[in-house]
Amino acid sequence: MKTLRLREGKERSLLRGHPWIFESAIAKGGADAGETVRVESSAGVFLAWAAYSPTSKIKARVWSFDEKQRIDEAFLDGLIQKAVASRAMFHIDSNGVRLVHAESDGLPGLIVDQYADTLVLQVLSTGVERFKSILVKSLMQHTGLVRVYERSDTQARTLEGLAQTTGWLHHPEGERAVQLQITEHQWRLNLDIEQGHKTGFYLDQRESRRRFAEYAQRMAFESVLNCFCYTGGFSVAGAVGMRHAGVMPKSGHVLSIDSSALALKTAAENMQLNGFSSDHFTMMDADVNQSLRTFLQEGRRFDAIVLDPPKFAPSQAHVERAARAYKDINRLALQILRPGGVLFTFSCSGGVSADLFHKIVASAGADAHVDGFIAERLQGAMDHPMTLNFPEGDYLKGLVVIRK
Ligand code: SAH
């Protein structure tokens, strides 16, 4: 068994249960990609078993803090079983579920999303890559599913020295559907696991979409603007709420903006699937920032606006520029929101804390000379758990602001 010896004083985060070991913490030792290493303090005291990653700045990711634990098939199977079983506690109103959320489920670098009867995997670490076939076998066993697709085509793989790869890992003879449908809060939503973003869909916004539908009903929105709409999850949510309020199909209208034509095509399908005709929605292939400026100039106003942009700050180094970009779109959105209207605004940047995001939106309001009630704070859905030991898991944050 190979060993990683840490520098003096560098064991503190491991003793608190944090699973990452950075290059700068290591005094000596190394191993092959994905190999399990024994991590010990500068004094030689056992700290953890971890997967080694030669090319990454995060040199090792912890599997277990228990010296007696063997990192083998039975151990990994136990982790998968636990992750899958825990989702039952979360009462998820959908057959689109994140079954494994990496570090939060004790499996650093593994993402598994279930879409109806298909599993989509993303492998982001050498440790998971090494044990991939074992993990896939466990997943199939504990879910009873036989369709498994891999979407390991993200930049993060490069940092780990892994090539990007996508495709089927398992499927019944002749069955290779990549266009799937899930049912979320009784809404039918199409998605594409081959062409879509991430593993195909943004499951993390499920609860916020439900909240948006509730606001749309309670406040009987007539006009909704969904910015960065992707496949139209919030558009459907808004329209359903408006239908419950009796506004749809009368005067209600949902305008959705995205810069991806493919996403917009699916978004239009999704509106139609849920019974909304094209008289009541518009899909706009455009840049959000530019469109908001145009609406402001034209005097166009909305009862509700969703701002769910992509990650503006992929790391700490981008935070300042990201803060300006968030502020810009929030200022414009507050300006074109009717008094009494509702803004659902989000950041999925790990580097932007909930506190900072609050400050950014507040300063956008100050610049717009608009005040608002903060009705709610939002976060990712429960199947993307945050844990006490891994604060990096807190990436998605949102605010519901009612304009005064
Ligand atoms: N709210 C969505 C997820 C949004 S993901 C949901 O609930 O499913 C972010 C989206 O922003 C992506 O679809 C991406 O295509 C789009 N996007 C990124 N930059 C953009 C820009 N400048 N203007 C418009 N859309 C953009």
Coordinates of C-alpha atoms and ligand atoms in Angstrom, one line a residue:
M1 CA 0.0 0.0 0.0
K2 CA 1.4 3.4 -1.0
T3 CA 1.5 6.3 1.5
L4 CA 1.0 10.0 1.4
R5 CA 2.8 11.9 4.2
L6 CA 1.4 15.3 4.9
R7 CA 3.3 18.4 5.9
E8 CA 3.1 19.4 9.5
G9 CA -0.2 21.1 10.5
K10 CA -1.8 20.1 7.2
E11 CA -4.0 17.4 8.7
R12 CA -6.5 19.9 10.1
S13 CA -9.1 19.8 7.4
L14 CA -9.0 16.0 7.2
L15 CA -9.6 15.8 10.9
R16 CA -12.7 17.9 10.4
G17 CA -13.9 15.4 7.8
H18 CA -13.2 17.4 4.7
P19 CA -12.4 15.1 1.8
W20 CA -9.8 17.0 -0.3
I21 CA -6.0 16.9 0.0
F22 CA -4.2 19.6 -2.0
E23 CA -0.8 19.4 -3.5
S24 CA 0.6 22.0 -1.1
A25 CA -0.3 19.8 1.9
I26 CA 1.8 16.8 0.8
A27 CA 5.4 16.3 2.1
K28 CA 6.0 13.1 0.1
G29 CA 4.5 10.1 -1.5
G30 CA 2.5 9.4 -4.6
A31 CA 0.8 6.6 -6.6
D32 CA -0.8 5.8 -9.9
A33 CA -4.0 7.5 -11.1
G34 CA -6.9 6.4 -9.0
E35 CA -4.9 4.2 -6.8
T36 CA -5.9 4.0 -3.1
V37 CA -3.3 5.5 -0.8
R38 CA -2.9 5.6 2.9
V39 CA -2.8 9.3 4.1
E40 CA -0.9 10.0 7.2
S41 CA 0.1 13.0 9.3
S42 CA 3.7 14.4 9.4
A43 CA 4.1 12.2 12.5
G44 CA 2.9 9.1 10.7
V45 CA -0.5 8.8 12.2
F46 CA -3.3 7.4 10.0
L47 CA -5.7 10.0 8.7
A48 CA -7.6 8.5 5.7
W49 CA -7.8 6.2 2.7
A50 CA -7.9 8.3 -0.5
A51 CA -7.8 8.0 -4.3
Y52 CA -4.7 9.5 -5.7
S53 CA -4.8 11.9 -8.7
P54 CA -1.3 12.7 -10.2
T55 CA -2.2 15.6 -12.4
S56 CA -4.8 17.4 -10.4
K57 CA -4.2 20.2 -7.8
I58 CA -6.5 18.2 -5.6
K59 CA -4.0 15.4 -5.2
A60 CA -6.2 13.0 -3.4
R61 CA -9.9 12.6 -2.5
V62 CA -10.9 10.7 0.6
W63 CA -12.8 7.4 0.5
S64 CA -12.8 6.7 4.2
F65 CA -11.5 8.1 7.5
D66 CA -11.7 4.6 9.1
E67 CA -8.3 2.8 9.2
K68 CA -10.0 -0.6 9.3
Q69 CA -12.0 0.1 6.1
R70 CA -10.9 -1.8 3.0
I71 CA -11.6 0.2 -0.2
D72 CA -13.1 -2.6 -2.2
E73 CA -16.2 -3.7 -4.1
A74 CA -18.2 -4.3 -1.0
F75 CA -17.4 -0.8 0.4
L76 CA -18.3 1.0 -2.9
D77 CA -21.4 -1.0 -3.2
G78 CA -22.4 0.1 0.3
L79 CA -22.0 3.8 -0.7
I80 CA -24.1 3.4 -3.8
Q81 CA -26.8 1.5 -1.9
K82 CA -26.9 4.3 0.8
A83 CA -27.0 7.1 -1.8
V84 CA -29.9 5.5 -3.7
A85 CA -31.8 4.6 -0.5
S86 CA -31.4 8.1 0.9
R87 CA -33.4 9.6 -2.0
A88 CA -36.5 7.9 -0.7
M89 CA -36.2 10.2 2.4
F90 CA -36.2 13.3 0.3
H91 CA -39.7 12.8 -1.1
I92 CA -38.9 13.8 -4.6
D93 CA -42.0 14.5 -6.8
S94 CA -40.4 13.4 -10.0
N95 CA -38.9 10.4 -11.8
G96 CA -35.9 12.6 -12.6
V97 CA -33.6 12.3 -9.6
R98 CA -30.0 12.9 -8.8
L99 CA -29.0 9.5 -7.2
V100 CA -25.4 10.3 -6.5
H101 CA -24.0 13.8 -5.8
A102 CA -20.3 13.2 -5.5
E103 CA -18.6 14.3 -2.3
S104 CA -22.0 14.8 -0.5
D105 CA -22.6 11.0 -1.0
G106 CA -19.1 9.9 -0.1
L107 CA -18.2 9.4 -3.8
P108 CA -15.9 12.3 -4.8
G109 CA -16.2 12.8 -8.5
L110 CA -19.3 10.7 -9.3
I111 CA -22.5 12.2 -10.5
V112 CA -25.5 9.9 -11.3
D113 CA -28.8 11.2 -12.5
Q114 CA -31.8 9.0 -13.1
Y115 CA -34.2 10.1 -15.9
A116 CA -37.2 7.7 -15.9
D117 CA -35.6 4.3 -16.6
T118 CA -32.2 5.6 -17.7
L119 CA -29.2 6.4 -15.6
V120 CA -26.7 9.0 -16.7
L121 CA -23.2 9.0 -15.2
Q122 CA -20.6 11.7 -15.0
V123 CA -17.1 10.7 -13.9
L124 CA -14.9 13.5 -12.7
S125 CA -12.1 11.9 -10.7
T126 CA -9.4 9.3 -11.2
G127 CA -10.6 7.3 -8.2
V128 CA -14.1 6.8 -9.6
E129 CA -12.7 6.2 -13.1
R130 CA -10.6 3.3 -11.7
F131 CA -13.7 1.7 -10.1
K132 CA -16.2 2.6 -12.8
S133 CA -17.3 -0.8 -13.8
I134 CA -17.9 -1.9 -10.2
L135 CA -19.9 1.3 -9.5
V136 CA -22.0 0.8 -12.6
K137 CA -22.8 -2.8 -11.6
S138 CA -23.9 -1.6 -8.1
L139 CA -26.0 1.2 -9.6
M140 CA -27.8 -1.3 -11.9
Q141 CA -28.4 -3.7 -9.0
H142 CA -29.7 -1.1 -6.5
T143 CA -32.0 0.7 -9.0
G144 CA -33.0 -2.3 -11.1
L145 CA -32.3 -0.3 -14.2
V146 CA -30.4 -1.5 -17.2
R147 CA -29.9 1.6 -19.3
V148 CA -26.7 3.4 -18.4
Y149 CA -25.3 6.3 -20.4
E150 CA -22.0 8.2 -19.7
R151 CA -21.6 11.9 -20.1
S152 CA -18.1 12.4 -19.0
D153 CA -17.5 15.3 -21.5
T154 CA -16.6 18.1 -19.1
Q155 CA -13.5 20.3 -18.8
A156 CA -13.0 19.1 -15.2
R157 CA -11.8 15.7 -16.6
T158 CA -8.8 17.4 -18.2
L159 CA -7.6 18.6 -14.8
E160 CA -7.7 15.0 -13.7
G161 CA -5.7 13.9 -16.7
L162 CA -8.7 12.0 -18.1
A163 CA -9.9 12.1 -21.7
Q164 CA -13.5 13.1 -22.3
T165 CA -15.9 10.3 -23.2
T166 CA -19.6 9.8 -23.8
G167 CA -21.8 6.9 -24.8
W168 CA -23.8 3.9 -23.7
L169 CA -22.2 1.7 -20.9
H170 CA -25.2 -0.7 -20.9
H171 CA -28.5 -1.0 -22.8
P172 CA -30.9 -3.8 -23.9
E173 CA -30.4 -4.9 -27.4
G174 CA -31.5 -2.2 -29.9
E175 CA -32.7 0.2 -27.2
R176 CA -30.6 3.4 -27.3
A177 CA -33.1 6.2 -26.8
V178 CA -31.3 9.4 -25.9
Q179 CA -34.5 11.6 -26.0
L180 CA -36.3 10.9 -22.8
Q181 CA -39.2 12.2 -20.9
I182 CA -39.6 12.7 -17.1
T183 CA -42.6 13.7 -15.0
E184 CA -41.8 16.5 -12.6
H185 CA -44.6 17.8 -10.4
Q186 CA -47.0 16.2 -12.9
W187 CA -45.5 18.1 -15.7
R188 CA -44.1 16.2 -18.7
L189 CA -40.6 17.4 -19.6
N190 CA -38.5 16.2 -22.6
L191 CA -34.8 16.1 -22.4
D192 CA -31.8 14.9 -24.4
I193 CA -29.1 13.0 -22.6
E194 CA -26.8 13.1 -25.6
Q195 CA -27.0 16.7 -26.6
G196 CA -28.3 18.4 -23.5
H197 CA -26.2 20.3 -20.9
K198 CA -24.6 18.4 -18.1
T199 CA -26.3 15.0 -18.0
G200 CA -29.3 16.4 -19.9
F201 CA -31.4 18.5 -17.4
Y202 CA -31.1 20.9 -14.4
L203 CA -32.6 18.7 -11.7
D204 CA -31.2 21.0 -9.0
Q205 CA -33.9 23.6 -9.8
R206 CA -36.9 21.2 -9.2
E207 CA -38.1 22.8 -5.9
S208 CA -37.6 26.3 -7.2
R209 CA -39.7 25.5 -10.3
R210 CA -42.4 24.2 -8.0
R211 CA -42.2 27.5 -5.9
F212 CA -42.5 29.5 -9.1
A213 CA -45.6 27.6 -10.2
E214 CA -47.1 28.4 -6.7
Y215 CA -46.3 32.1 -7.0
A216 CA -47.7 32.2 -10.6
Q217 CA -51.0 30.8 -9.3
R218 CA -51.2 32.8 -6.1
M219 CA -50.3 36.1 -7.8
A220 CA -52.0 35.3 -11.1
F221 CA -49.2 36.5 -13.3
E222 CA -50.2 37.5 -16.8
S223 CA -46.7 38.0 -18.2
V224 CA -43.7 35.9 -17.4
L225 CA -40.2 36.4 -18.7
N226 CA -37.9 33.3 -18.3
C227 CA -34.3 34.3 -18.9
F228 CA -31.7 31.5 -19.6
C229 CA -34.7 29.2 -20.0
Y230 CA -32.8 26.1 -21.3
T231 CA -35.5 23.5 -22.0
G232 CA -38.2 25.6 -20.4
G233 CA -38.6 24.2 -16.9
F234 CA -39.6 27.5 -15.3
S235 CA -41.6 28.4 -18.4
V236 CA -43.8 25.3 -17.9
A237 CA -43.9 26.0 -14.2
G238 CA -45.1 29.5 -14.7
A239 CA -47.7 28.5 -17.3
V240 CA -49.1 25.8 -15.1
G241 CA -49.5 28.2 -12.2
M242 CA -51.2 30.7 -14.5
R243 CA -53.6 28.0 -15.7
H244 CA -54.5 27.2 -12.1
A245 CA -55.2 30.9 -11.6
G246 CA -57.4 31.0 -14.7
V247 CA -55.1 33.3 -16.6
M248 CA -54.0 30.6 -19.0
P249 CA -55.2 30.2 -21.7
K250 CA -56.8 33.6 -21.6
S251 CA -54.5 36.6 -21.4
G252 CA -51.4 34.8 -20.1
H253 CA -48.1 34.8 -21.9
V254 CA -44.7 33.3 -21.2
L255 CA -41.6 34.7 -23.0
S256 CA -38.5 32.5 -22.7
I257 CA -35.0 33.5 -23.8
D258 CA -31.9 31.3 -24.4
S259 CA -28.9 31.4 -26.7
S260 CA -29.2 27.7 -27.5
A261 CA -31.5 26.9 -30.4
L262 CA -31.6 23.2 -29.5
A263 CA -32.7 24.0 -25.9
L264 CA -35.4 26.4 -27.2
K265 CA -36.7 23.7 -29.5
T266 CA -37.1 21.3 -26.5
A267 CA -38.6 24.2 -24.5
A268 CA -41.3 24.7 -27.1
E269 CA -42.0 21.0 -27.1
N270 CA -42.3 21.0 -23.4
M271 CA -44.8 23.9 -23.4
Q272 CA -46.9 22.0 -26.0
L273 CA -46.6 18.7 -24.1
N274 CA -48.3 20.4 -21.1
G275 CA -51.1 21.8 -23.1
F276 CA -50.0 25.3 -23.9
S277 CA -50.4 26.5 -27.5
S278 CA -47.9 28.8 -29.2
D279 CA -50.4 31.6 -28.9
H280 CA -49.4 31.7 -25.3
F281 CA -45.6 31.4 -25.4
T282 CA -42.7 32.8 -27.3
M283 CA -39.2 31.3 -27.5
M284 CA -36.5 33.8 -28.2
D285 CA -33.0 32.9 -29.4
A286 CA -31.1 35.8 -28.1
D287 CA -28.6 37.2 -25.6
V288 CA -30.3 37.9 -22.3
N289 CA -28.4 41.0 -21.3
Q290 CA -29.0 42.6 -24.7
S291 CA -32.7 41.6 -24.6
L292 CA -33.2 43.1 -21.1
R293 CA -31.8 46.4 -22.3
T294 CA -34.1 46.4 -25.3
F295 CA -37.1 45.7 -23.2
L296 CA -36.1 48.5 -20.9
Q297 CA -35.9 51.0 -23.8
E298 CA -39.1 49.8 -25.3
G299 CA -40.9 50.2 -21.9
R300 CA -41.9 46.5 -21.9
R301 CA -42.8 45.3 -18.4
F302 CA -43.4 41.9 -16.8
D303 CA -45.3 40.4 -13.8
A304 CA -42.6 37.9 -13.1
I305 CA -39.0 37.3 -14.2
V306 CA -36.7 34.3 -13.8
L307 CA -32.9 34.9 -14.0
D308 CA -31.1 31.5 -13.9
P309 CA -27.8 32.2 -15.7
P310 CA -25.0 29.8 -16.3
K311 CA -22.1 29.7 -13.8
F312 CA -20.5 33.2 -14.2
A313 CA -17.7 32.4 -11.7
P314 CA -16.3 28.9 -12.2
S315 CA -13.7 29.7 -9.6
Q316 CA -12.6 32.2 -6.9
A317 CA -10.5 34.0 -9.5
H318 CA -13.6 35.0 -11.5
V319 CA -15.7 36.3 -8.6
E320 CA -15.2 40.0 -9.2
R321 CA -16.2 39.9 -12.9
A322 CA -19.0 37.5 -12.1
A323 CA -20.4 39.9 -9.5
R324 CA -20.6 42.7 -12.1
A325 CA -22.3 40.4 -14.5
Y326 CA -24.9 39.3 -11.9
K327 CA -25.5 42.8 -10.8
D328 CA -26.0 44.0 -14.4
I329 CA -28.8 41.5 -15.2
N330 CA -30.4 41.9 -11.8
R331 CA -30.5 45.7 -12.2
L332 CA -32.1 45.4 -15.6
A333 CA -34.6 42.8 -14.4
L334 CA -35.7 44.9 -11.4
Q335 CA -36.2 47.9 -13.8
I336 CA -38.5 46.0 -16.1
L337 CA -40.4 44.3 -13.3
R338 CA -43.8 45.8 -12.6
P339 CA -44.3 47.0 -9.0
G340 CA -45.7 44.1 -7.1
G341 CA -44.0 41.7 -9.6
V342 CA -41.8 38.8 -8.6
L343 CA -38.2 38.1 -9.4
F344 CA -36.7 34.6 -9.0
T345 CA -33.0 35.2 -9.3
F346 CA -30.2 32.6 -9.0
S347 CA -26.4 32.1 -8.9
C348 CA -24.9 28.6 -9.4
S349 CA -21.3 29.8 -8.9
G350 CA -19.6 28.1 -6.1
G351 CA -17.4 31.1 -5.6
V352 CA -20.3 33.4 -4.9
S353 CA -21.7 32.8 -1.4
A354 CA -25.3 33.3 -0.5
D355 CA -24.3 36.3 1.4
L356 CA -22.4 37.9 -1.5
F357 CA -25.2 37.1 -3.8
H358 CA -27.6 38.9 -1.5
K359 CA -25.3 41.9 -1.5
I360 CA -25.0 41.9 -5.3
V361 CA -28.8 41.8 -5.8
A362 CA -29.2 44.6 -3.1
S363 CA -26.7 46.7 -5.0
A364 CA -28.5 46.1 -8.3
G365 CA -31.7 47.3 -6.6
A366 CA -29.9 50.4 -5.3
D367 CA -28.6 51.2 -8.8
A368 CA -32.1 50.6 -10.3
H369 CA -33.7 52.8 -7.5
V370 CA -36.0 49.9 -6.8
D371 CA -36.7 48.3 -3.5
G372 CA -38.2 44.9 -2.9
F373 CA -39.3 42.4 -0.2
I374 CA -37.0 39.4 0.0
A375 CA -39.8 36.8 0.2
E376 CA -37.6 33.7 0.2
R377 CA -34.1 32.3 -0.1
L378 CA -33.8 29.3 -2.3
Q379 CA -31.3 26.5 -2.7
G380 CA -30.7 23.4 -4.7
A381 CA -33.1 20.4 -4.4
M382 CA -32.5 17.9 -1.6
D383 CA -31.1 15.2 -3.9
H384 CA -28.2 17.6 -4.5
P385 CA -27.4 17.5 -0.8
M386 CA -25.1 20.0 1.0
T387 CA -23.3 18.4 3.9
L388 CA -21.9 19.8 7.1
N389 CA -18.3 18.6 6.2
F390 CA -18.2 19.9 2.6
P391 CA -19.1 23.6 2.3
E392 CA -18.1 23.5 -1.4
G393 CA -21.4 21.7 -2.0
D394 CA -23.3 25.0 -1.5
Y395 CA -23.2 26.2 -5.1
L396 CA -26.8 27.1 -6.0
K397 CA -28.5 30.0 -4.3
G398 CA -31.5 32.0 -5.1
L399 CA -33.7 34.9 -3.9
V400 CA -37.4 35.6 -4.5
V401 CA -37.8 39.4 -4.5
I402 CA -41.2 41.1 -4.7
R403 CA -40.8 44.6 -6.1
K404 CA -42.2 47.4 -3.9
Ligands
SAH1 N1 -33.4 27.6 -15.8 C1 -33.0 26.4 -16.5 C2 -31.4 26.2 -16.5 C3 -30.6 27.3 -17.1 S1 -29.0 26.9 -17.5 C4 -33.7 25.2 -16.1 O1 -34.5 25.3 -15.1 O2 -33.6 24.1 -16.7 C5 -28.4 28.3 -18.3 C6 -28.8 28.5 -19.7 O3 -28.3 29.8 -20.1 C7 -28.4 27.6 -20.8 O4 -29.5 27.0 -21.4 C8 -27.6 28.4 -21.8 O5 -27.8 28.0 -23.1 C9 -28.1 29.8 -21.5 N2 -27.2 30.9 -21.8 C10 -25.9 31.1 -21.5 N3 -25.5 32.4 -21.8 C11 -26.6 33.0 -22.3 C12 -26.8 34.3 -22.8 N4 -25.8 35.2 -22.8 N5 -28.0 34.7 -23.3 C13 -29.0 33.7 -23.3 N6 -28.9 32.5 -22.8 C14 -27.7 32.1 -22.3

